[in-house]
Amino acid sequence: FLVLGSPGSGKTCMICRVIMEALEKYSALVPLLIPVSDLVKRSSQDLDLTNPTRSIVQEWFDRYLRVTYGEDSNRYWMIVQAMHMRRVAFLFEG
């Protein structure tokens, strides 16, 4: 779903509430909050997203996770494993 609203209207607060309720109901779920501005800022400029295929989007997102969390970190590998198990809920903010 998409939440629209003016600045200060509670969109971020609502996302945090969704995360907390999801964790209470689905203990195997891994909610991942991704600020869109950070995603764009950290994205590689050499990646062509004009005609994205599934593999291109996966590569792009994997690069983002590696840059954000570090490819040797436990957090990165936990997210990758959860993605393979289809247990990640992506929440994009911004």
PDB file of N, CA and C in Angstrom:
ATOM      1  N   PHE A   1       0.833  -1.177   0.000  1.00  0.00           N
ATOM      2  CA  PHE A   1       0.000   0.000   0.000  1.00  0.00           C
ATOM      3  C   PHE A   1       0.874   1.235   0.000  1.00  0.00           C
ATOM      4  N   LEU A   2       0.309   2.347  -0.340  1.00  0.00           N
ATOM      5  CA  LEU A   2       1.013   3.619  -0.416  1.00  0.00           C
ATOM      6  C   LEU A   2       0.343   4.592   0.539  1.00  0.00           C
ATOM      7  N   VAL A   3       1.157   5.239   1.370  1.00  0.00           N
ATOM      8  CA  VAL A   3       0.643   6.215   2.319  1.00  0.00           C
ATOM      9  C   VAL A   3       1.120   7.592   1.886  1.00  0.00           C
ATOM     10  N   LEU A   4       0.190   8.488   1.671  1.00  0.00           N
ATOM     11  CA  LEU A   4       0.507   9.861   1.282  1.00  0.00           C
ATOM     12  C   LEU A   4       0.070  10.812   2.386  1.00  0.00           C
ATOM     13  N   GLY A   5       0.802  11.898   2.524  1.00  0.00           N
ATOM     14  CA  GLY A   5       0.431  12.893   3.522  1.00  0.00           C
ATOM     15  C   GLY A   5       1.430  14.022   3.555  1.00  0.00           C
ATOM     16  N   SER A   6       1.028  15.114   4.103  1.00  0.00           N
ATOM     17  CA  SER A   6       1.912  16.270   4.199  1.00  0.00           C
ATOM     18  C   SER A   6       2.971  16.024   5.277  1.00  0.00           C
ATOM     19  N   PRO A   7       4.051  16.810   5.258  1.00  0.00           N
ATOM     20  CA  PRO A   7       5.086  16.656   6.290  1.00  0.00           C
ATOM     21  C   PRO A   7       4.492  16.815   7.686  1.00  0.00           C
ATOM     22  N   GLY A   8       4.881  15.923   8.582  1.00  0.00           N
ATOM     23  CA  GLY A   8       4.403  15.993   9.957  1.00  0.00           C
ATOM     24  C   GLY A   8       3.042  15.372  10.193  1.00  0.00           C
ATOM     25  N   SER A   9       2.496  14.695   9.178  1.00  0.00           N
ATOM     26  CA  SER A   9       1.157  14.136   9.339  1.00  0.00           C
ATOM     27  C   SER A   9       1.147  12.751   9.979  1.00  0.00           C
ATOM     28  N   GLY A  10       2.328  12.167  10.233  1.00  0.00           N
ATOM     29  CA  GLY A  10       2.395  10.896  10.942  1.00  0.00           C
ATOM     30  C   GLY A  10       2.703   9.677  10.086  1.00  0.00           C
ATOM     31  N   LYS A  11       3.205   9.893   8.887  1.00  0.00           N
ATOM     32  CA  LYS A  11       3.510   8.753   8.005  1.00  0.00           C
ATOM     33  C   LYS A  11       4.600   7.866   8.604  1.00  0.00           C
ATOM     34  N   THR A  12       5.678   8.455   9.087  1.00  0.00           N
ATOM     35  CA  THR A  12       6.769   7.678   9.678  1.00  0.00           C
ATOM     36  C   THR A  12       6.301   6.978  10.946  1.00  0.00           C
ATOM     37  N   CYS A  13       5.521   7.652  11.734  1.00  0.00           N
ATOM     38  CA  CYS A  13       4.971   7.056  12.951  1.00  0.00           C
ATOM     39  C   CYS A  13       4.112   5.843  12.600  1.00  0.00           C
ATOM     40  N   MET A  14       3.333   5.951  11.538  1.00  0.00           N
ATOM     41  CA  MET A  14       2.503   4.841  11.116  1.00  0.00           C
ATOM     42  C   MET A  14       3.359   3.660  10.650  1.00  0.00           C
ATOM     43  N   ILE A  15       4.427   3.933   9.926  1.00  0.00           N
ATOM     44  CA  ILE A  15       5.321   2.860   9.479  1.00  0.00           C
ATOM     45  C   ILE A  15       5.928   2.150  10.688  1.00  0.00           C
ATOM     46  N   CYS A  16       6.345   2.907  11.676  1.00  0.00           N
ATOM     47  CA  CYS A  16       6.899   2.298  12.898  1.00  0.00           C
ATOM     48  C   CYS A  16       5.859   1.437  13.597  1.00  0.00           C
ATOM     49  N   ARG A  17       4.634   1.885  13.600  1.00  0.00           N
ATOM     50  CA  ARG A  17       3.550   1.099  14.209  1.00  0.00           C
ATOM     51  C   ARG A  17       3.306  -0.187  13.428  1.00  0.00           C
ATOM     52  N   VAL A  18       3.335  -0.101  12.105  1.00  0.00           N
ATOM     53  CA  VAL A  18       3.174  -1.296  11.267  1.00  0.00           C
ATOM     54  C   VAL A  18       4.285  -2.292  11.569  1.00  0.00           C
ATOM     55  N   ILE A  19       5.509  -1.801  11.713  1.00  0.00           N
ATOM     56  CA  ILE A  19       6.646  -2.666  12.033  1.00  0.00           C
ATOM     57  C   ILE A  19       6.425  -3.363  13.376  1.00  0.00           C
ATOM     58  N   MET A  20       6.046  -2.612  14.387  1.00  0.00           N
ATOM     59  CA  MET A  20       5.844  -3.183  15.724  1.00  0.00           C
ATOM     60  C   MET A  20       4.719  -4.227  15.721  1.00  0.00           C
ATOM     61  N   GLU A  21       3.622  -3.929  15.050  1.00  0.00           N
ATOM     62  CA  GLU A  21       2.512  -4.885  15.005  1.00  0.00           C
ATOM     63  C   GLU A  21       2.886  -6.124  14.201  1.00  0.00           C
ATOM     64  N   ALA A  22       3.642  -5.942  13.124  1.00  0.00           N
ATOM     65  CA  ALA A  22       4.079  -7.094  12.327  1.00  0.00           C
ATOM     66  C   ALA A  22       4.969  -8.008  13.159  1.00  0.00           C
ATOM     67  N   LEU A  23       5.862  -7.419  13.944  1.00  0.00           N
ATOM     68  CA  LEU A  23       6.747  -8.228  14.785  1.00  0.00           C
ATOM     69  C   LEU A  23       5.976  -8.983  15.868  1.00  0.00           C
ATOM     70  N   GLU A  24       4.905  -8.374  16.371  1.00  0.00           N
ATOM     71  CA  GLU A  24       4.087  -9.041  17.384  1.00  0.00           C
ATOM     72  C   GLU A  24       3.327 -10.236  16.796  1.00  0.00           C
ATOM     73  N   LYS A  25       2.837 -10.091  15.566  1.00  0.00           N
ATOM     74  CA  LYS A  25       2.011 -11.138  14.959  1.00  0.00           C
ATOM     75  C   LYS A  25       2.813 -12.185  14.198  1.00  0.00           C
ATOM     76  N   TYR A  26       3.930 -11.769  13.604  1.00  0.00           N
ATOM     77  CA  TYR A  26       4.702 -12.664  12.742  1.00  0.00           C
ATOM     78  C   TYR A  26       6.162 -12.650  13.181  1.00  0.00           C
ATOM     79  N   SER A  27       6.499 -13.532  14.088  1.00  0.00           N
ATOM     80  CA  SER A  27       7.844 -13.507  14.665  1.00  0.00           C
ATOM     81  C   SER A  27       8.932 -13.873  13.663  1.00  0.00           C
ATOM     82  N   ALA A  28       8.583 -14.559  12.580  1.00  0.00           N
ATOM     83  CA  ALA A  28       9.584 -14.947  11.579  1.00  0.00           C
ATOM     84  C   ALA A  28       9.787 -13.864  10.522  1.00  0.00           C
ATOM     85  N   LEU A  29       9.004 -12.804  10.575  1.00  0.00           N
ATOM     86  CA  LEU A  29       9.094 -11.730   9.597  1.00  0.00           C
ATOM     87  C   LEU A  29      10.228 -10.772   9.947  1.00  0.00           C
ATOM     88  N   VAL A  30      10.911 -10.291   8.915  1.00  0.00           N
ATOM     89  CA  VAL A  30      11.981  -9.313   9.115  1.00  0.00           C
ATOM     90  C   VAL A  30      11.558  -8.023   8.411  1.00  0.00           C
ATOM     91  N   PRO A  31      11.015  -7.048   9.151  1.00  0.00           N
ATOM     92  CA  PRO A  31      10.656  -5.781   8.522  1.00  0.00           C
ATOM     93  C   PRO A  31      11.915  -4.952   8.278  1.00  0.00           C
ATOM     94  N   LEU A  32      12.020  -4.394   7.092  1.00  0.00           N
ATOM     95  CA  LEU A  32      13.196  -3.613   6.717  1.00  0.00           C
ATOM     96  C   LEU A  32      12.752  -2.247   6.225  1.00  0.00           C
ATOM     97  N   LEU A  33      13.043  -1.219   7.016  1.00  0.00           N
ATOM     98  CA  LEU A  33      12.688   0.158   6.670  1.00  0.00           C
ATOM     99  C   LEU A  33      13.801   0.761   5.822  1.00  0.00           C
ATOM    100  N   ILE A  34      13.450   1.200   4.617  1.00  0.00           N
ATOM    101  CA  ILE A  34      14.438   1.745   3.694  1.00  0.00           C
ATOM    102  C   ILE A  34      14.027   3.156   3.294  1.00  0.00           C
ATOM    103  N   PRO A  35      14.802   4.162   3.720  1.00  0.00           N
ATOM    104  CA  PRO A  35      14.524   5.527   3.272  1.00  0.00           C
ATOM    105  C   PRO A  35      14.859   5.646   1.775  1.00  0.00           C
ATOM    106  N   VAL A  36      13.905   6.084   0.984  1.00  0.00           N
ATOM    107  CA  VAL A  36      14.109   6.175  -0.465  1.00  0.00           C
ATOM    108  C   VAL A  36      15.263   7.111  -0.794  1.00  0.00           C
ATOM    109  N   SER A  37      15.400   8.205  -0.065  1.00  0.00           N
ATOM    110  CA  SER A  37      16.501   9.142  -0.334  1.00  0.00           C
ATOM    111  C   SER A  37      17.853   8.467  -0.128  1.00  0.00           C
ATOM    112  N   ASP A  38      17.963   7.612   0.885  1.00  0.00           N
ATOM    113  CA  ASP A  38      19.195   6.877   1.141  1.00  0.00           C
ATOM    114  C   ASP A  38      19.436   5.834   0.050  1.00  0.00           C
ATOM    115  N   LEU A  39      18.377   5.182  -0.388  1.00  0.00           N
ATOM    116  CA  LEU A  39      18.478   4.194  -1.462  1.00  0.00           C
ATOM    117  C   LEU A  39      19.017   4.834  -2.736  1.00  0.00           C
ATOM    118  N   VAL A  40      18.503   6.001  -3.075  1.00  0.00           N
ATOM    119  CA  VAL A  40      18.958   6.709  -4.273  1.00  0.00           C
ATOM    120  C   VAL A  40      20.390   7.196  -4.098  1.00  0.00           C
ATOM    121  N   LYS A  41      20.690   7.748  -2.931  1.00  0.00           N
ATOM    122  CA  LYS A  41      22.028   8.291  -2.672  1.00  0.00           C
ATOM    123  C   LYS A  41      23.100   7.209  -2.746  1.00  0.00           C
ATOM    124  N   ARG A  42      22.810   6.050  -2.220  1.00  0.00           N
ATOM    125  CA  ARG A  42      23.799   4.973  -2.172  1.00  0.00           C
ATOM    126  C   ARG A  42      23.810   4.097  -3.423  1.00  0.00           C
ATOM    127  N   SER A  43      22.885   4.338  -4.333  1.00  0.00           N
ATOM    128  CA  SER A  43      22.817   3.506  -5.532  1.00  0.00           C
ATOM    129  C   SER A  43      23.953   3.836  -6.478  1.00  0.00           C
ATOM    130  N   SER A  44      24.425   2.799  -7.140  1.00  0.00           N
ATOM    131  CA  SER A  44      25.509   2.954  -8.109  1.00  0.00           C
ATOM    132  C   SER A  44      24.999   3.695  -9.339  1.00  0.00           C
ATOM    133  N   GLN A  45      25.770   4.638  -9.803  1.00  0.00           N
ATOM    134  CA  GLN A  45      25.378   5.418 -10.977  1.00  0.00           C
ATOM    135  C   GLN A  45      25.573   4.638 -12.283  1.00  0.00           C
ATOM    136  N   ASP A  46      26.375   3.579 -12.258  1.00  0.00           N
ATOM    137  CA  ASP A  46      26.644   2.824 -13.478  1.00  0.00           C
ATOM    138  C   ASP A  46      25.605   1.741 -13.762  1.00  0.00           C
ATOM    139  N   LEU A  47      24.618   1.617 -12.925  1.00  0.00           N
ATOM    140  CA  LEU A  47      23.586   0.611 -13.101  1.00  0.00           C
ATOM    141  C   LEU A  47      22.440   1.202 -13.910  1.00  0.00           C
ATOM    142  N   ASP A  48      22.091   0.551 -15.018  1.00  0.00           N
ATOM    143  CA  ASP A  48      21.046   1.048 -15.911  1.00  0.00           C
ATOM    144  C   ASP A  48      19.691   0.493 -15.469  1.00  0.00           C
ATOM    145  N   LEU A  49      18.843   1.378 -14.954  1.00  0.00           N
ATOM    146  CA  LEU A  49      17.513   0.969 -14.487  1.00  0.00           C
ATOM    147  C   LEU A  49      16.407   1.442 -15.421  1.00  0.00           C
ATOM    148  N   THR A  50      16.764   1.803 -16.667  1.00  0.00           N
ATOM    149  CA  THR A  50      15.743   2.272 -17.604  1.00  0.00           C
ATOM    150  C   THR A  50      14.815   1.148 -18.049  1.00  0.00           C
ATOM    151  N   ASN A  51      15.318  -0.069 -18.124  1.00  0.00           N
ATOM    152  CA  ASN A  51      14.502  -1.228 -18.486  1.00  0.00           C
ATOM    153  C   ASN A  51      14.825  -2.355 -17.504  1.00  0.00           C
ATOM    154  N   PRO A  52      14.345  -2.228 -16.261  1.00  0.00           N
ATOM    155  CA  PRO A  52      14.777  -3.166 -15.223  1.00  0.00           C
ATOM    156  C   PRO A  52      14.199  -4.570 -15.394  1.00  0.00           C
ATOM    157  N   THR A  53      15.065  -5.552 -15.300  1.00  0.00           N
ATOM    158  CA  THR A  53      14.644  -6.945 -15.225  1.00  0.00           C
ATOM    159  C   THR A  53      14.755  -7.366 -13.767  1.00  0.00           C
ATOM    160  N   ARG A  54      14.258  -8.528 -13.456  1.00  0.00           N
ATOM    161  CA  ARG A  54      14.324  -9.014 -12.064  1.00  0.00           C
ATOM    162  C   ARG A  54      15.770  -9.119 -11.592  1.00  0.00           C
ATOM    163  N   SER A  55      16.650  -9.635 -12.437  1.00  0.00           N
ATOM    164  CA  SER A  55      18.047  -9.803 -12.036  1.00  0.00           C
ATOM    165  C   SER A  55      18.748  -8.459 -11.839  1.00  0.00           C
ATOM    166  N   ILE A  56      18.415  -7.469 -12.659  1.00  0.00           N
ATOM    167  CA  ILE A  56      19.017  -6.137 -12.518  1.00  0.00           C
ATOM    168  C   ILE A  56      18.563  -5.498 -11.202  1.00  0.00           C
ATOM    169  N   VAL A  57      17.283  -5.621 -10.878  1.00  0.00           N
ATOM    170  CA  VAL A  57      16.761  -5.055  -9.627  1.00  0.00           C
ATOM    171  C   VAL A  57      17.385  -5.773  -8.434  1.00  0.00           C
ATOM    172  N   GLN A  58      17.521  -7.102  -8.512  1.00  0.00           N
ATOM    173  CA  GLN A  58      18.158  -7.842  -7.423  1.00  0.00           C
ATOM    174  C   GLN A  58      19.604  -7.411  -7.230  1.00  0.00           C
ATOM    175  N   GLU A  59      20.336  -7.238  -8.330  1.00  0.00           N
ATOM    176  CA  GLU A  59      21.729  -6.791  -8.242  1.00  0.00           C
ATOM    177  C   GLU A  59      21.812  -5.395  -7.639  1.00  0.00           C
ATOM    178  N   TRP A  60      20.927  -4.507  -8.079  1.00  0.00           N
ATOM    179  CA  TRP A  60      20.892  -3.133  -7.578  1.00  0.00           C
ATOM    180  C   TRP A  60      20.624  -3.116  -6.080  1.00  0.00           C
ATOM    181  N   PHE A  61      19.632  -3.898  -5.653  1.00  0.00           N
ATOM    182  CA  PHE A  61      19.279  -3.903  -4.248  1.00  0.00           C
ATOM    183  C   PHE A  61      20.365  -4.565  -3.412  1.00  0.00           C
ATOM    184  N   ASP A  62      20.985  -5.615  -3.929  1.00  0.00           N
ATOM    185  CA  ASP A  62      22.074  -6.263  -3.208  1.00  0.00           C
ATOM    186  C   ASP A  62      23.244  -5.294  -3.012  1.00  0.00           C
ATOM    187  N   ARG A  63      23.550  -4.511  -4.025  1.00  0.00           N
ATOM    188  CA  ARG A  63      24.611  -3.496  -3.881  1.00  0.00           C
ATOM    189  C   ARG A  63      24.263  -2.505  -2.779  1.00  0.00           C
ATOM    190  N   TYR A  64      22.999  -2.094  -2.751  1.00  0.00           N
ATOM    191  CA  TYR A  64      22.561  -1.160  -1.717  1.00  0.00           C
ATOM    192  C   TYR A  64      22.763  -1.764  -0.327  1.00  0.00           C
ATOM    193  N   LEU A  65      22.347  -3.010  -0.146  1.00  0.00           N
ATOM    194  CA  LEU A  65      22.494  -3.662   1.162  1.00  0.00           C
ATOM    195  C   LEU A  65      23.964  -3.802   1.549  1.00  0.00           C
ATOM    196  N   ARG A  66      24.815  -4.135   0.583  1.00  0.00           N
ATOM    197  CA  ARG A  66      26.253  -4.281   0.865  1.00  0.00           C
ATOM    198  C   ARG A  66      26.868  -2.951   1.291  1.00  0.00           C
ATOM    199  N   VAL A  67      26.496  -1.887   0.595  1.00  0.00           N
ATOM    200  CA  VAL A  67      27.033  -0.566   0.931  1.00  0.00           C
ATOM    201  C   VAL A  67      26.490  -0.094   2.280  1.00  0.00           C
ATOM    202  N   THR A  68      25.232  -0.342   2.535  1.00  0.00           N
ATOM    203  CA  THR A  68      24.586   0.140   3.752  1.00  0.00           C
ATOM    204  C   THR A  68      25.040  -0.622   4.991  1.00  0.00           C
ATOM    205  N   TYR A  69      25.089  -1.944   4.904  1.00  0.00           N
ATOM    206  CA  TYR A  69      25.357  -2.756   6.094  1.00  0.00           C
ATOM    207  C   TYR A  69      26.751  -3.377   6.122  1.00  0.00           C
ATOM    208  N   GLY A  70      27.446  -3.365   4.983  1.00  0.00           N
ATOM    209  CA  GLY A  70      28.751  -4.008   4.895  1.00  0.00           C
ATOM    210  C   GLY A  70      28.587  -5.471   4.533  1.00  0.00           C
ATOM    211  N   GLU A  71      29.261  -5.900   3.490  1.00  0.00           N
ATOM    212  CA  GLU A  71      29.020  -7.256   2.986  1.00  0.00           C
ATOM    213  C   GLU A  71      29.507  -8.360   3.909  1.00  0.00           C
ATOM    214  N   ASP A  72      30.312  -8.031   4.898  1.00  0.00           N
ATOM    215  CA  ASP A  72      30.776  -9.035   5.858  1.00  0.00           C
ATOM    216  C   ASP A  72      30.003  -8.997   7.172  1.00  0.00           C
ATOM    217  N   SER A  73      28.986  -8.149   7.236  1.00  0.00           N
ATOM    218  CA  SER A  73      28.269  -8.002   8.506  1.00  0.00           C
ATOM    219  C   SER A  73      27.214  -9.085   8.675  1.00  0.00           C
ATOM    220  N   ASN A  74      26.929  -9.402   9.913  1.00  0.00           N
ATOM    221  CA  ASN A  74      25.856 -10.355  10.223  1.00  0.00           C
ATOM    222  C   ASN A  74      24.503  -9.835   9.762  1.00  0.00           C
ATOM    223  N   ARG A  75      24.312  -8.527   9.876  1.00  0.00           N
ATOM    224  CA  ARG A  75      23.036  -7.935   9.474  1.00  0.00           C
ATOM    225  C   ARG A  75      22.776  -8.145   7.984  1.00  0.00           C
ATOM    226  N   TYR A  76      23.803  -7.909   7.162  1.00  0.00           N
ATOM    227  CA  TYR A  76      23.659  -8.108   5.714  1.00  0.00           C
ATOM    228  C   TYR A  76      23.264  -9.556   5.422  1.00  0.00           C
ATOM    229  N   TRP A  77      23.993 -10.506   5.994  1.00  0.00           N
ATOM    230  CA  TRP A  77      23.734 -11.917   5.709  1.00  0.00           C
ATOM    231  C   TRP A  77      22.384 -12.374   6.255  1.00  0.00           C
ATOM    232  N   MET A  78      21.941 -11.812   7.375  1.00  0.00           N
ATOM    233  CA  MET A  78      20.628 -12.140   7.905  1.00  0.00           C
ATOM    234  C   MET A  78      19.538 -11.667   6.948  1.00  0.00           C
ATOM    235  N   ILE A  79      19.698 -10.457   6.414  1.00  0.00           N
ATOM    236  CA  ILE A  79      18.709  -9.922   5.476  1.00  0.00           C
ATOM    237  C   ILE A  79      18.691 -10.752   4.197  1.00  0.00           C
ATOM    238  N   VAL A  80      19.860 -11.093   3.675  1.00  0.00           N
ATOM    239  CA  VAL A  80      19.930 -11.910   2.459  1.00  0.00           C
ATOM    240  C   VAL A  80      19.248 -13.262   2.685  1.00  0.00           C
ATOM    241  N   GLN A  81      19.539 -13.890   3.807  1.00  0.00           N
ATOM    242  CA  GLN A  81      18.924 -15.182   4.111  1.00  0.00           C
ATOM    243  C   GLN A  81      17.404 -15.034   4.242  1.00  0.00           C
ATOM    244  N   ALA A  82      16.958 -13.999   4.917  1.00  0.00           N
ATOM    245  CA  ALA A  82      15.518 -13.769   5.071  1.00  0.00           C
ATOM    246  C   ALA A  82      14.861 -13.495   3.718  1.00  0.00           C
ATOM    247  N   MET A  83      15.556 -12.809   2.827  1.00  0.00           N
ATOM    248  CA  MET A  83      15.020 -12.562   1.486  1.00  0.00           C
ATOM    249  C   MET A  83      14.858 -13.878   0.734  1.00  0.00           C
ATOM    250  N   HIS A  84      15.851 -14.753   0.814  1.00  0.00           N
ATOM    251  CA  HIS A  84      15.765 -16.050   0.137  1.00  0.00           C
ATOM    252  C   HIS A  84      14.609 -16.888   0.693  1.00  0.00           C
ATOM    253  N   MET A  85      14.313 -16.690   1.958  1.00  0.00           N
ATOM    254  CA  MET A  85      13.222 -17.430   2.602  1.00  0.00           C
ATOM    255  C   MET A  85      11.879 -16.703   2.450  1.00  0.00           C
ATOM    256  N   ARG A  86      11.905 -15.566   1.766  1.00  0.00           N
ATOM    257  CA  ARG A  86      10.707 -14.732   1.541  1.00  0.00           C
ATOM    258  C   ARG A  86      10.055 -14.297   2.857  1.00  0.00           C
ATOM    259  N   ARG A  87      10.910 -13.838   3.770  1.00  0.00           N
ATOM    260  CA  ARG A  87      10.417 -13.400   5.078  1.00  0.00           C
ATOM    261  C   ARG A  87      10.702 -11.934   5.359  1.00  0.00           C
ATOM    262  N   VAL A  88      11.044 -11.180   4.331  1.00  0.00           N
ATOM    263  CA  VAL A  88      11.340  -9.762   4.522  1.00  0.00           C
ATOM    264  C   VAL A  88      10.140  -8.938   4.069  1.00  0.00           C
ATOM    265  N   ALA A  89       9.754  -7.979   4.889  1.00  0.00           N
ATOM    266  CA  ALA A  89       8.738  -7.000   4.516  1.00  0.00           C
ATOM    267  C   ALA A  89       9.463  -5.686   4.280  1.00  0.00           C
ATOM    268  N   PHE A  90       9.506  -5.262   3.036  1.00  0.00           N
ATOM    269  CA  PHE A  90      10.188  -4.026   2.683  1.00  0.00           C
ATOM    270  C   PHE A  90       9.233  -2.846   2.876  1.00  0.00           C
ATOM    271  N   LEU A  91       9.696  -1.867   3.631  1.00  0.00           N
ATOM    272  CA  LEU A  91       8.908  -0.648   3.872  1.00  0.00           C
ATOM    273  C   LEU A  91       9.764   0.527   3.400  1.00  0.00           C
ATOM    274  N   PHE A  92       9.329   1.164   2.335  1.00  0.00           N
ATOM    275  CA  PHE A  92      10.057   2.292   1.762  1.00  0.00           C
ATOM    276  C   PHE A  92       9.462   3.590   2.273  1.00  0.00           C
ATOM    277  N   GLU A  93      10.329   4.458   2.755  1.00  0.00           N
ATOM    278  CA  GLU A  93       9.891   5.730   3.342  1.00  0.00           C
ATOM    279  C   GLU A  93      10.495   6.895   2.570  1.00  0.00           C
ATOM    280  N   GLY A  94       9.654   7.857   2.263  1.00  0.00           N
ATOM    281  CA  GLY A  94      10.182   9.077   1.650  1.00  0.00           C
ATOM    282  C   GLY A  94       9.633   9.425   0.337  1.00  0.00           C
TER     283      GLY A  94
END
